[in-house]
mmCIF file with all atom_site columns, C-alpha atoms in Angstrom:
data_model
loop_
_atom_site.group_PDB
_atom_site.id
_atom_site.type_symbol
_atom_site.label_atom_id
_atom_site.label_alt_id
_atom_site.label_comp_id
_atom_site.label_asym_id
_atom_site.label_entity_id
_atom_site.label_seq_id
_atom_site.pdbx_PDB_ins_code
_atom_site.Cartn_x
_atom_site.Cartn_y
_atom_site.Cartn_z
_atom_site.occupancy
_atom_site.B_iso_or_equiv
_atom_site.pdbx_formal_charge
_atom_site.auth_seq_id
_atom_site.auth_comp_id
_atom_site.auth_asym_id
_atom_site.auth_atom_id
_atom_site.pdbx_PDB_model_num
ATOM 1   C CA . UNK A 1 1   ? 21.575  32.418 0.719   1.00 54.00 ? 1410 UNK A CA 1
ATOM 2   C CA . UNK A 1 2   ? 19.149  31.720 3.490   1.00 78.00 ? 1411 UNK A CA 1
ATOM 3   C CA . UNK A 1 3   ? 18.255  28.212 2.406   1.00 92.00 ? 1412 UNK A CA 1
ATOM 4   C CA . UNK A 1 4   ? 19.553  25.204 0.532   1.00 94.00 ? 1413 UNK A CA 1
ATOM 5   C CA . UNK A 1 5   ? 19.719  25.997 -3.139  1.00 95.00 ? 1414 UNK A CA 1
ATOM 6   C CA . UNK A 1 6   ? 19.614  23.390 -5.885  1.00 96.00 ? 1415 UNK A CA 1
ATOM 7   C CA . UNK A 1 7   ? 20.126  23.836 -9.595  1.00 97.00 ? 1416 UNK A CA 1
ATOM 8   C CA . UNK A 1 8   ? 18.762  23.289 -12.080 1.00 97.00 ? 1417 UNK A CA 1
ATOM 9   C CA . UNK A 1 9   ? 15.220  22.969 -10.805 1.00 95.00 ? 1418 UNK A CA 1
ATOM 10  C CA . UNK A 1 10  ? 14.307  20.860 -13.821 1.00 96.00 ? 1419 UNK A CA 1
ATOM 11  C CA . UNK A 1 11  ? 16.481  18.856 -16.180 1.00 97.00 ? 1420 UNK A CA 1
ATOM 12  C CA . UNK A 1 12  ? 15.455  16.845 -19.189 1.00 98.00 ? 1421 UNK A CA 1
ATOM 13  C CA . UNK A 1 13  ? 18.165  14.720 -20.708 1.00 98.00 ? 1422 UNK A CA 1
ATOM 14  C CA . UNK A 1 14  ? 18.493  12.019 -23.295 1.00 97.00 ? 1423 UNK A CA 1
ATOM 15  C CA . UNK A 1 15  ? 19.210  8.482  -22.252 1.00 97.00 ? 1424 UNK A CA 1
ATOM 16  C CA . UNK A 1 16  ? 22.939  7.838  -22.195 1.00 97.00 ? 1425 UNK A CA 1
ATOM 17  C CA . UNK A 1 17  ? 23.947  11.431 -21.463 1.00 98.00 ? 1426 UNK A CA 1
ATOM 18  C CA . UNK A 1 18  ? 25.718  12.559 -18.301 1.00 98.00 ? 1427 UNK A CA 1
ATOM 19  C CA . UNK A 1 19  ? 24.130  15.083 -15.952 1.00 98.00 ? 1428 UNK A CA 1
ATOM 20  C CA . UNK A 1 20  ? 25.378  17.193 -13.072 1.00 98.00 ? 1429 UNK A CA 1
ATOM 21  C CA . UNK A 1 21  ? 23.148  18.399 -10.275 1.00 98.00 ? 1430 UNK A CA 1
ATOM 22  C CA . UNK A 1 22  ? 24.293  21.142 -7.960  1.00 97.00 ? 1431 UNK A CA 1
ATOM 23  C CA . UNK A 1 23  ? 23.587  21.845 -4.311  1.00 97.00 ? 1432 UNK A CA 1
ATOM 24  C CA . UNK A 1 24  ? 24.520  24.954 -2.325  1.00 96.00 ? 1433 UNK A CA 1
ATOM 25  C CA . UNK A 1 25  ? 24.000  24.182 1.360   1.00 95.00 ? 1434 UNK A CA 1
ATOM 26  C CA . UNK A 1 26  ? 23.281  26.655 4.108   1.00 93.00 ? 1435 UNK A CA 1
ATOM 27  C CA . UNK A 1 27  ? 26.430  28.476 5.111   1.00 90.00 ? 1436 UNK A CA 1
ATOM 28  C CA . UNK A 1 28  ? 28.147  26.831 8.060   1.00 87.00 ? 1437 UNK A CA 1
ATOM 29  C CA . UNK A 1 29  ? 26.398  23.497 7.675   1.00 89.00 ? 1438 UNK A CA 1
ATOM 30  C CA . UNK A 1 30  ? 28.956  20.714 7.737   1.00 88.00 ? 1439 UNK A CA 1
ATOM 31  C CA . UNK A 1 31  ? 26.621  17.865 6.870   1.00 89.00 ? 1440 UNK A CA 1
ATOM 32  C CA . UNK A 1 32  ? 25.184  17.462 3.388   1.00 93.00 ? 1441 UNK A CA 1
ATOM 33  C CA . UNK A 1 33  ? 22.882  14.766 2.061   1.00 92.00 ? 1442 UNK A CA 1
ATOM 34  C CA . UNK A 1 34  ? 21.625  13.684 -1.320  1.00 95.00 ? 1443 UNK A CA 1
ATOM 35  C CA . UNK A 1 35  ? 18.349  11.824 -1.576  1.00 93.00 ? 1444 UNK A CA 1
ATOM 36  C CA . UNK A 1 36  ? 16.295  10.577 -4.490  1.00 94.00 ? 1445 UNK A CA 1
ATOM 37  C CA . UNK A 1 37  ? 12.519  10.580 -4.527  1.00 91.00 ? 1446 UNK A CA 1
ATOM 38  C CA . UNK A 1 38  ? 10.767  8.748  -7.311  1.00 88.00 ? 1447 UNK A CA 1
ATOM 39  C CA . UNK A 1 39  ? 7.127   9.511  -8.114  1.00 80.00 ? 1448 UNK A CA 1
ATOM 40  C CA . UNK A 1 40  ? 4.974   8.564  -5.151  1.00 71.00 ? 1449 UNK A CA 1
ATOM 41  C CA . UNK A 1 41  ? 7.901   7.066  -3.278  1.00 76.00 ? 1450 UNK A CA 1
ATOM 42  C CA . UNK A 1 42  ? 9.742   7.886  -0.094  1.00 80.00 ? 1451 UNK A CA 1
ATOM 43  C CA . UNK A 1 43  ? 13.217  9.273  0.337   1.00 85.00 ? 1452 UNK A CA 1
ATOM 44  C CA . UNK A 1 44  ? 16.003  7.081  -0.959  1.00 88.00 ? 1453 UNK A CA 1
ATOM 45  C CA . UNK A 1 45  ? 19.316  7.928  0.686   1.00 89.00 ? 1454 UNK A CA 1
ATOM 46  C CA . UNK A 1 46  ? 22.172  8.329  -1.766  1.00 93.00 ? 1455 UNK A CA 1
ATOM 47  C CA . UNK A 1 47  ? 25.202  9.866  -0.068  1.00 93.00 ? 1456 UNK A CA 1
ATOM 48  C CA . UNK A 1 48  ? 26.176  11.777 3.077   1.00 91.00 ? 1457 UNK A CA 1
ATOM 49  C CA . UNK A 1 49  ? 29.061  14.189 3.585   1.00 92.00 ? 1458 UNK A CA 1
ATOM 50  C CA . UNK A 1 50  ? 30.152  15.209 7.071   1.00 88.00 ? 1459 UNK A CA 1
ATOM 51  C CA . UNK A 1 51  ? 32.929  17.740 7.353   1.00 85.00 ? 1460 UNK A CA 1
ATOM 52  C CA . UNK A 1 52  ? 36.248  16.354 6.224   1.00 83.00 ? 1461 UNK A CA 1
ATOM 53  C CA . UNK A 1 53  ? 35.311  12.738 6.866   1.00 86.00 ? 1462 UNK A CA 1
ATOM 54  C CA . UNK A 1 54  ? 35.082  10.209 4.083   1.00 88.00 ? 1463 UNK A CA 1
ATOM 55  C CA . UNK A 1 55  ? 31.561  10.368 2.641   1.00 91.00 ? 1464 UNK A CA 1
ATOM 56  C CA . UNK A 1 56  ? 29.016  7.646  3.307   1.00 90.00 ? 1465 UNK A CA 1
ATOM 57  C CA . UNK A 1 57  ? 28.320  6.389  -0.206  1.00 92.00 ? 1466 UNK A CA 1
ATOM 58  C CA . UNK A 1 58  ? 26.326  3.376  0.861   1.00 89.00 ? 1467 UNK A CA 1
ATOM 59  C CA . UNK A 1 59  ? 23.149  4.568  -0.856  1.00 90.00 ? 1468 UNK A CA 1
ATOM 60  C CA . UNK A 1 60  ? 24.504  5.153  -4.346  1.00 94.00 ? 1469 UNK A CA 1
ATOM 61  C CA . UNK A 1 61  ? 22.579  2.721  -6.587  1.00 93.00 ? 1470 UNK A CA 1
ATOM 62  C CA . UNK A 1 62  ? 25.349  2.060  -9.102  1.00 95.00 ? 1471 UNK A CA 1
ATOM 63  C CA . UNK A 1 63  ? 28.802  3.170  -10.156 1.00 96.00 ? 1472 UNK A CA 1
ATOM 64  C CA . UNK A 1 64  ? 27.177  5.564  -12.621 1.00 98.00 ? 1473 UNK A CA 1
ATOM 65  C CA . UNK A 1 65  ? 26.421  7.783  -9.622  1.00 98.00 ? 1474 UNK A CA 1
ATOM 66  C CA . UNK A 1 66  ? 29.058  9.882  -7.909  1.00 97.00 ? 1475 UNK A CA 1
ATOM 67  C CA . UNK A 1 67  ? 29.175  13.015 -5.813  1.00 97.00 ? 1476 UNK A CA 1
ATOM 68  C CA . UNK A 1 68  ? 31.722  15.536 -4.726  1.00 95.00 ? 1477 UNK A CA 1
ATOM 69  C CA . UNK A 1 69  ? 31.771  18.271 -2.160  1.00 94.00 ? 1478 UNK A CA 1
ATOM 70  C CA . UNK A 1 70  ? 34.310  20.961 -2.760  1.00 85.00 ? 1479 UNK A CA 1
ATOM 71  C CA . UNK A 1 71  ? 35.711  23.051 0.040   1.00 81.00 ? 1480 UNK A CA 1
ATOM 72  C CA . UNK A 1 72  ? 33.190  21.653 2.464   1.00 77.00 ? 1481 UNK A CA 1
ATOM 73  C CA . UNK A 1 73  ? 30.423  23.614 0.787   1.00 90.00 ? 1482 UNK A CA 1
ATOM 74  C CA . UNK A 1 74  ? 28.957  23.156 -2.699  1.00 95.00 ? 1483 UNK A CA 1
ATOM 75  C CA . UNK A 1 75  ? 28.199  19.615 -3.789  1.00 97.00 ? 1484 UNK A CA 1
ATOM 76  C CA . UNK A 1 76  ? 27.704  18.134 -7.242  1.00 98.00 ? 1485 UNK A CA 1
ATOM 77  C CA . UNK A 1 77  ? 25.905  14.882 -7.921  1.00 98.00 ? 1486 UNK A CA 1
ATOM 78  C CA . UNK A 1 78  ? 26.893  13.359 -11.246 1.00 98.00 ? 1487 UNK A CA 1
ATOM 79  C CA . UNK A 1 79  ? 24.981  10.659 -13.045 1.00 98.00 ? 1488 UNK A CA 1
ATOM 80  C CA . UNK A 1 80  ? 26.770  9.106  -15.995 1.00 98.00 ? 1489 UNK A CA 1
ATOM 81  C CA . UNK A 1 81  ? 25.096  7.373  -18.914 1.00 98.00 ? 1490 UNK A CA 1
ATOM 82  C CA . UNK A 1 82  ? 21.635  8.204  -17.594 1.00 98.00 ? 1491 UNK A CA 1
ATOM 83  C CA . UNK A 1 83  ? 18.878  5.631  -17.776 1.00 97.00 ? 1492 UNK A CA 1
ATOM 84  C CA . UNK A 1 84  ? 15.122  6.126  -17.718 1.00 96.00 ? 1493 UNK A CA 1
ATOM 85  C CA . UNK A 1 85  ? 14.930  4.651  -14.227 1.00 95.00 ? 1494 UNK A CA 1
ATOM 86  C CA . UNK A 1 86  ? 17.090  7.558  -13.040 1.00 97.00 ? 1495 UNK A CA 1
ATOM 87  C CA . UNK A 1 87  ? 14.126  9.872  -13.568 1.00 97.00 ? 1496 UNK A CA 1
ATOM 88  C CA . UNK A 1 88  ? 13.218  11.259 -10.155 1.00 96.00 ? 1497 UNK A CA 1
ATOM 89  C CA . UNK A 1 89  ? 13.461  14.319 -7.948  1.00 95.00 ? 1498 UNK A CA 1
ATOM 90  C CA . UNK A 1 90  ? 16.894  14.635 -6.433  1.00 97.00 ? 1499 UNK A CA 1
ATOM 91  C CA . UNK A 1 91  ? 16.857  16.366 -3.071  1.00 95.00 ? 1500 UNK A CA 1
ATOM 92  C CA . UNK A 1 92  ? 19.759  17.906 -1.221  1.00 96.00 ? 1501 UNK A CA 1
ATOM 93  C CA . UNK A 1 93  ? 19.730  18.687 2.485   1.00 93.00 ? 1502 UNK A CA 1
ATOM 94  C CA . UNK A 1 94  ? 22.211  20.176 4.914   1.00 91.00 ? 1503 UNK A CA 1
ATOM 95  C CA . UNK A 1 95  ? 22.547  20.467 8.674   1.00 88.00 ? 1504 UNK A CA 1
ATOM 96  C CA . UNK A 1 96  ? 24.922  21.386 11.473  1.00 83.00 ? 1505 UNK A CA 1
ATOM 97  C CA . UNK A 1 97  ? 26.220  17.853 11.406  1.00 70.00 ? 1506 UNK A CA 1
ATOM 98  C CA . UNK A 1 98  ? 28.183  18.016 14.623  1.00 61.00 ? 1507 UNK A CA 1
ATOM 99  C CA . UNK A 1 99  ? 25.020  18.855 16.501  1.00 61.00 ? 1508 UNK A CA 1
ATOM 100 C CA . UNK A 1 100 ? 22.627  15.961 16.646  1.00 57.00 ? 1509 UNK A CA 1
ATOM 101 C CA . UNK A 1 101 ? 19.872  18.213 17.968  1.00 58.00 ? 1510 UNK A CA 1
ATOM 102 C CA . UNK A 1 102 ? 19.383  20.010 14.714  1.00 73.00 ? 1511 UNK A CA 1
ATOM 103 C CA . UNK A 1 103 ? 17.219  19.247 11.786  1.00 81.00 ? 1512 UNK A CA 1
ATOM 104 C CA . UNK A 1 104 ? 18.084  18.875 8.140   1.00 86.00 ? 1513 UNK A CA 1
ATOM 105 C CA . UNK A 1 105 ? 17.058  21.683 5.803   1.00 90.00 ? 1514 UNK A CA 1
ATOM 106 C CA . UNK A 1 106 ? 16.011  20.625 2.349   1.00 92.00 ? 1515 UNK A CA 1
ATOM 107 C CA . UNK A 1 107 ? 16.293  22.279 -1.007  1.00 94.00 ? 1516 UNK A CA 1
ATOM 108 C CA . UNK A 1 108 ? 13.424  22.310 -3.481  1.00 92.00 ? 1517 UNK A CA 1
ATOM 109 C CA . UNK A 1 109 ? 15.001  19.547 -5.487  1.00 94.00 ? 1518 UNK A CA 1
ATOM 110 C CA . UNK A 1 110 ? 15.984  18.945 -9.090  1.00 96.00 ? 1519 UNK A CA 1
ATOM 111 C CA . UNK A 1 111 ? 13.440  17.087 -11.168 1.00 96.00 ? 1520 UNK A CA 1
ATOM 112 C CA . UNK A 1 112 ? 15.358  14.884 -13.591 1.00 97.00 ? 1521 UNK A CA 1
ATOM 113 C CA . UNK A 1 113 ? 13.590  13.391 -16.574 1.00 97.00 ? 1522 UNK A CA 1
ATOM 114 C CA . UNK A 1 114 ? 15.454  10.960 -18.804 1.00 97.00 ? 1523 UNK A CA 1
ATOM 115 C CA . UNK A 1 115 ? 13.839  10.522 -22.210 1.00 97.00 ? 1524 UNK A CA 1
ATOM 116 C CA . UNK B 2 1   ? 22.938  0.931  12.816  1.00 77.00 ? 1472 UNK B CA 1
ATOM 117 C CA . UNK B 2 2   ? 20.106  3.376  13.149  1.00 84.00 ? 1473 UNK B CA 1
ATOM 118 C CA . UNK B 2 3   ? 16.852  2.883  11.267  1.00 90.00 ? 1474 UNK B CA 1
ATOM 119 C CA . UNK B 2 4   ? 13.315  4.204  11.075  1.00 94.00 ? 1475 UNK B CA 1
ATOM 120 C CA . UNK B 2 5   ? 10.155  2.314  10.198  1.00 95.00 ? 1476 UNK B CA 1
ATOM 121 C CA . UNK B 2 6   ? 6.877   3.902  9.249   1.00 96.00 ? 1477 UNK B CA 1
ATOM 122 C CA . UNK B 2 7   ? 4.498   0.935  9.107   1.00 96.00 ? 1478 UNK B CA 1
ATOM 123 C CA . UNK B 2 8   ? 1.696   2.726  7.288   1.00 95.00 ? 1479 UNK B CA 1
ATOM 124 C CA . UNK B 2 9   ? 2.369   3.569  3.664   1.00 93.00 ? 1480 UNK B CA 1
ATOM 125 C CA . UNK B 2 10  ? -0.968  5.286  3.152   1.00 95.00 ? 1481 UNK B CA 1
ATOM 126 C CA . UNK B 2 11  ? -3.617  6.532  5.587   1.00 97.00 ? 1482 UNK B CA 1
ATOM 127 C CA . UNK B 2 12  ? -6.997  8.069  4.796   1.00 97.00 ? 1483 UNK B CA 1
ATOM 128 C CA . UNK B 2 13  ? -8.964  10.033 7.364   1.00 97.00 ? 1484 UNK B CA 1
ATOM 129 C CA . UNK B 2 14  ? -12.029 12.231 7.199   1.00 97.00 ? 1485 UNK B CA 1
ATOM 130 C CA . UNK B 2 15  ? -11.675 15.948 7.722   1.00 97.00 ? 1486 UNK B CA 1
ATOM 131 C CA . UNK B 2 16  ? -12.169 16.725 11.397  1.00 97.00 ? 1487 UNK B CA 1
ATOM 132 C CA . UNK B 2 17  ? -11.173 13.247 12.531  1.00 98.00 ? 1488 UNK B CA 1
ATOM 133 C CA . UNK B 2 18  ? -8.150  12.556 14.686  1.00 97.00 ? 1489 UNK B CA 1
ATOM 134 C CA . UNK B 2 19  ? -4.892  11.312 13.204  1.00 97.00 ? 1490 UNK B CA 1
ATOM 135 C CA . UNK B 2 20  ? -2.025  9.177  14.392  1.00 98.00 ? 1491 UNK B CA 1
ATOM 136 C CA . UNK B 2 21  ? 0.959   8.334  12.184  1.00 98.00 ? 1492 UNK B CA 1
ATOM 137 C CA . UNK B 2 22  ? 3.263   5.667  13.493  1.00 98.00 ? 1493 UNK B CA 1
ATOM 138 C CA . UNK B 2 23  ? 7.033   5.786  13.656  1.00 97.00 ? 1494 UNK B CA 1
ATOM 139 C CA . UNK B 2 24  ? 9.372   3.211  15.166  1.00 97.00 ? 1495 UNK B CA 1
ATOM 140 C CA . UNK B 2 25  ? 13.096  3.724  15.395  1.00 94.00 ? 1496 UNK B CA 1
ATOM 141 C CA . UNK B 2 26  ? 16.132  1.643  16.126  1.00 92.00 ? 1497 UNK B CA 1
ATOM 142 C CA . UNK B 2 27  ? 19.111  3.292  17.764  1.00 86.00 ? 1498 UNK B CA 1
ATOM 143 C CA . UNK B 2 28  ? 21.406  2.220  20.553  1.00 77.00 ? 1499 UNK B CA 1
ATOM 144 C CA . UNK B 2 29  ? 21.453  5.443  22.531  1.00 80.00 ? 1500 UNK B CA 1
ATOM 145 C CA . UNK B 2 30  ? 19.078  8.311  23.198  1.00 77.00 ? 1501 UNK B CA 1
ATOM 146 C CA . UNK B 2 31  ? 17.750  9.313  19.816  1.00 83.00 ? 1502 UNK B CA 1
ATOM 147 C CA . UNK B 2 32  ? 16.991  12.701 18.403  1.00 88.00 ? 1503 UNK B CA 1
ATOM 148 C CA . UNK B 2 33  ? 13.711  12.387 16.542  1.00 91.00 ? 1504 UNK B CA 1
ATOM 149 C CA . UNK B 2 34  ? 12.011  14.505 13.932  1.00 93.00 ? 1505 UNK B CA 1
ATOM 150 C CA . UNK B 2 35  ? 8.863   14.652 11.869  1.00 95.00 ? 1506 UNK B CA 1
ATOM 151 C CA . UNK B 2 36  ? 8.837   16.365 8.481   1.00 95.00 ? 1507 UNK B CA 1
ATOM 152 C CA . UNK B 2 37  ? 5.974   17.097 6.108   1.00 95.00 ? 1508 UNK B CA 1
ATOM 153 C CA . UNK B 2 38  ? 6.074   17.334 2.343   1.00 92.00 ? 1509 UNK B CA 1
ATOM 154 C CA . UNK B 2 39  ? 3.004   18.959 0.857   1.00 89.00 ? 1510 UNK B CA 1
ATOM 155 C CA . UNK B 2 40  ? 2.232   18.364 -2.824  1.00 83.00 ? 1511 UNK B CA 1
ATOM 156 C CA . UNK B 2 41  ? 4.768   20.205 -4.958  1.00 79.00 ? 1512 UNK B CA 1
ATOM 157 C CA . UNK B 2 42  ? 6.576   21.540 -1.900  1.00 82.00 ? 1513 UNK B CA 1
ATOM 158 C CA . UNK B 2 43  ? 9.863   20.835 -0.204  1.00 84.00 ? 1514 UNK B CA 1
ATOM 159 C CA . UNK B 2 44  ? 10.227  19.060 3.112   1.00 89.00 ? 1515 UNK B CA 1
ATOM 160 C CA . UNK B 2 45  ? 9.405   21.134 6.170   1.00 90.00 ? 1516 UNK B CA 1
ATOM 161 C CA . UNK B 2 46  ? 10.131  20.348 9.808   1.00 90.00 ? 1517 UNK B CA 1
ATOM 162 C CA . UNK B 2 47  ? 7.001   19.761 11.904  1.00 94.00 ? 1518 UNK B CA 1
ATOM 163 C CA . UNK B 2 48  ? 8.568   19.067 15.276  1.00 93.00 ? 1519 UNK B CA 1
ATOM 164 C CA . UNK B 2 49  ? 11.552  17.528 17.020  1.00 90.00 ? 1520 UNK B CA 1
ATOM 165 C CA . UNK B 2 50  ? 12.424  15.726 20.211  1.00 90.00 ? 1521 UNK B CA 1
ATOM 166 C CA . UNK B 2 51  ? 15.772  15.957 21.964  1.00 83.00 ? 1522 UNK B CA 1
ATOM 167 C CA . UNK B 2 52  ? 15.175  15.387 25.663  1.00 80.00 ? 1523 UNK B CA 1
ATOM 168 C CA . UNK B 2 53  ? 12.877  16.337 28.498  1.00 82.00 ? 1524 UNK B CA 1
ATOM 169 C CA . UNK B 2 54  ? 9.131   16.282 28.109  1.00 86.00 ? 1525 UNK B CA 1
ATOM 170 C CA . UNK B 2 55  ? 8.232   13.289 25.982  1.00 91.00 ? 1526 UNK B CA 1
ATOM 171 C CA . UNK B 2 56  ? 5.265   15.053 24.432  1.00 95.00 ? 1527 UNK B CA 1
ATOM 172 C CA . UNK B 2 57  ? 6.404   17.672 21.979  1.00 94.00 ? 1528 UNK B CA 1
ATOM 173 C CA . UNK B 2 58  ? 4.334   20.260 20.188  1.00 94.00 ? 1529 UNK B CA 1
ATOM 174 C CA . UNK B 2 59  ? 4.934   21.304 16.626  1.00 93.00 ? 1530 UNK B CA 1
ATOM 175 C CA . UNK B 2 60  ? 3.569   23.575 13.979  1.00 91.00 ? 1531 UNK B CA 1
ATOM 176 C CA . UNK B 2 61  ? 0.112   23.306 12.444  1.00 92.00 ? 1532 UNK B CA 1
ATOM 177 C CA . UNK B 2 62  ? -1.361  21.738 15.588  1.00 95.00 ? 1533 UNK B CA 1
ATOM 178 C CA . UNK B 2 63  ? 0.706   18.556 15.440  1.00 96.00 ? 1534 UNK B CA 1
ATOM 179 C CA . UNK B 2 64  ? 2.223   16.824 18.432  1.00 97.00 ? 1535 UNK B CA 1
ATOM 180 C CA . UNK B 2 65  ? 4.304   13.699 18.913  1.00 97.00 ? 1536 UNK B CA 1
ATOM 181 C CA . UNK B 2 66  ? 5.041   11.493 21.869  1.00 96.00 ? 1537 UNK B CA 1
ATOM 182 C CA . UNK B 2 67  ? 8.361   9.772  22.485  1.00 95.00 ? 1538 UNK B CA 1
ATOM 183 C CA . UNK B 2 68  ? 7.969   6.364  24.122  1.00 94.00 ? 1539 UNK B CA 1
ATOM 184 C CA . UNK B 2 69  ? 11.335  4.834  24.876  1.00 91.00 ? 1540 UNK B CA 1
ATOM 185 C CA . UNK B 2 70  ? 9.859   1.495  25.972  1.00 92.00 ? 1541 UNK B CA 1
ATOM 186 C CA . UNK B 2 71  ? 8.199   1.109  22.577  1.00 94.00 ? 1542 UNK B CA 1
ATOM 187 C CA . UNK B 2 72  ? 10.917  2.795  20.516  1.00 93.00 ? 1543 UNK B CA 1
ATOM 188 C CA . UNK B 2 73  ? 8.192   4.923  19.028  1.00 96.00 ? 1544 UNK B CA 1
ATOM 189 C CA . UNK B 2 74  ? 7.611   8.544  18.136  1.00 97.00 ? 1545 UNK B CA 1
ATOM 190 C CA . UNK B 2 75  ? 4.067   8.703  16.816  1.00 98.00 ? 1546 UNK B CA 1
ATOM 191 C CA . UNK B 2 76  ? 2.665   11.872 15.313  1.00 98.00 ? 1547 UNK B CA 1
ATOM 192 C CA . UNK B 2 77  ? -0.842  12.992 16.266  1.00 98.00 ? 1548 UNK B CA 1
ATOM 193 C CA . UNK B 2 78  ? -3.354  15.672 15.482  1.00 97.00 ? 1549 UNK B CA 1
ATOM 194 C CA . UNK B 2 79  ? -6.752  15.938 17.175  1.00 97.00 ? 1550 UNK B CA 1
ATOM 195 C CA . UNK B 2 80  ? -8.639  17.269 14.157  1.00 97.00 ? 1551 UNK B CA 1
ATOM 196 C CA . UNK B 2 81  ? -7.328  16.970 10.625  1.00 97.00 ? 1552 UNK B CA 1
ATOM 197 C CA . UNK B 2 82  ? -7.813  19.701 8.030   1.00 96.00 ? 1553 UNK B CA 1
ATOM 198 C CA . UNK B 2 83  ? -7.931  19.164 4.275   1.00 95.00 ? 1554 UNK B CA 1
ATOM 199 C CA . UNK B 2 84  ? -4.666  21.100 3.986   1.00 94.00 ? 1555 UNK B CA 1
ATOM 200 C CA . UNK B 2 85  ? -2.918  18.418 6.050   1.00 96.00 ? 1556 UNK B CA 1
ATOM 201 C CA . UNK B 2 86  ? -2.983  16.063 3.083   1.00 96.00 ? 1557 UNK B CA 1
ATOM 202 C CA . UNK B 2 87  ? 0.690   15.424 2.423   1.00 95.00 ? 1558 UNK B CA 1
ATOM 203 C CA . UNK B 2 88  ? 3.486   12.944 2.894   1.00 94.00 ? 1559 UNK B CA 1
ATOM 204 C CA . UNK B 2 89  ? 4.969   12.667 6.356   1.00 97.00 ? 1560 UNK B CA 1
ATOM 205 C CA . UNK B 2 90  ? 8.468   11.479 7.170   1.00 95.00 ? 1561 UNK B CA 1
ATOM 206 C CA . UNK B 2 91  ? 9.899   10.453 10.503  1.00 96.00 ? 1562 UNK B CA 1
ATOM 207 C CA . UNK B 2 92  ? 13.649  10.745 11.025  1.00 92.00 ? 1563 UNK B CA 1
ATOM 208 C CA . UNK B 2 93  ? 16.252  9.881  13.633  1.00 89.00 ? 1564 UNK B CA 1
ATOM 209 C CA . UNK B 2 94  ? 19.620  11.571 14.052  1.00 83.00 ? 1565 UNK B CA 1
ATOM 210 C CA . UNK B 2 95  ? 22.211  9.378  15.623  1.00 75.00 ? 1566 UNK B CA 1
ATOM 211 C CA . UNK B 2 96  ? 25.606  8.221  14.562  1.00 64.00 ? 1567 UNK B CA 1
ATOM 212 C CA . UNK B 2 97  ? 27.908  11.142 13.893  1.00 67.00 ? 1568 UNK B CA 1
ATOM 213 C CA . UNK B 2 98  ? 24.988  13.459 13.279  1.00 71.00 ? 1569 UNK B CA 1
ATOM 214 C CA . UNK B 2 99  ? 23.601  11.501 10.382  1.00 78.00 ? 1570 UNK B CA 1
ATOM 215 C CA . UNK B 2 100 ? 19.849  11.717 9.686   1.00 83.00 ? 1571 UNK B CA 1
ATOM 216 C CA . UNK B 2 101 ? 17.997  8.568  8.708   1.00 87.00 ? 1572 UNK B CA 1
ATOM 217 C CA . UNK B 2 102 ? 14.485  8.885  7.285   1.00 90.00 ? 1573 UNK B CA 1
ATOM 218 C CA . UNK B 2 103 ? 11.580  6.490  7.150   1.00 93.00 ? 1574 UNK B CA 1
ATOM 219 C CA . UNK B 2 104 ? 9.902   5.668  3.864   1.00 91.00 ? 1575 UNK B CA 1
ATOM 220 C CA . UNK B 2 105 ? 7.061   8.082  4.570   1.00 94.00 ? 1576 UNK B CA 1
ATOM 221 C CA . UNK B 2 106 ? 3.312   7.904  5.101   1.00 96.00 ? 1577 UNK B CA 1
ATOM 222 C CA . UNK B 2 107 ? 0.948   9.487  2.608   1.00 95.00 ? 1578 UNK B CA 1
ATOM 223 C CA . UNK B 2 108 ? -2.065  11.104 4.245   1.00 97.00 ? 1579 UNK B CA 1
ATOM 224 C CA . UNK B 2 109 ? -5.284  11.559 2.297   1.00 97.00 ? 1580 UNK B CA 1
ATOM 225 C CA . UNK B 2 110 ? -8.049  13.665 3.828   1.00 97.00 ? 1581 UNK B CA 1
ATOM 226 C CA . UNK B 2 111 ? -11.638 12.935 2.795   1.00 96.00 ? 1582 UNK B CA 1
ATOM 227 C CA . UNK B 2 112 ? -14.105 15.822 2.822   1.00 91.00 ? 1583 UNK B CA 1
#
């Protein structure tokens, strides 16, 4: 597709369940980011993938959070044993990571609600 | 390590007034700097970017930003704000290995 695609757009889950959020980056983009945005808050960095390099996981808030990127393209963010404080919009972005003079393109996000 | 600071969490201006949103960055080399806007219920959209050359860059929607190396700043300005400019604004720097780092954002409210 032409842009970054995220699915689902909305997810309601019960506390304690696992969820998977999907991101399809723009074709050819080697860099992929996951951010979390809680209501009225800024962007909280979660994880960064760049090509075949080891991902930068420094932003993951706990070991319940993990992410994979298969084949250098699609990425899945998994949250295990969800808690109410996990409720937020999860944003994915991609860019031509080897070019620093290029911006990140964002998806519309997945709104996660843990009840 | 690279970082971005947006000192103002929330700014309110009257419609038609001028606007300046502050952004300070920390990066050891020449930075690549960006401003994004997130309108209510919308995704993030690029406003403008600075790579090199002229330190005053023009963006969409009448916005401009000025890169000041001596102050490590990249402040966003608009001469006359419109009600539709109410949104959250994020400054970002791209540095190490092409990684983008965002500030915490500034929420702009426009009074009629």
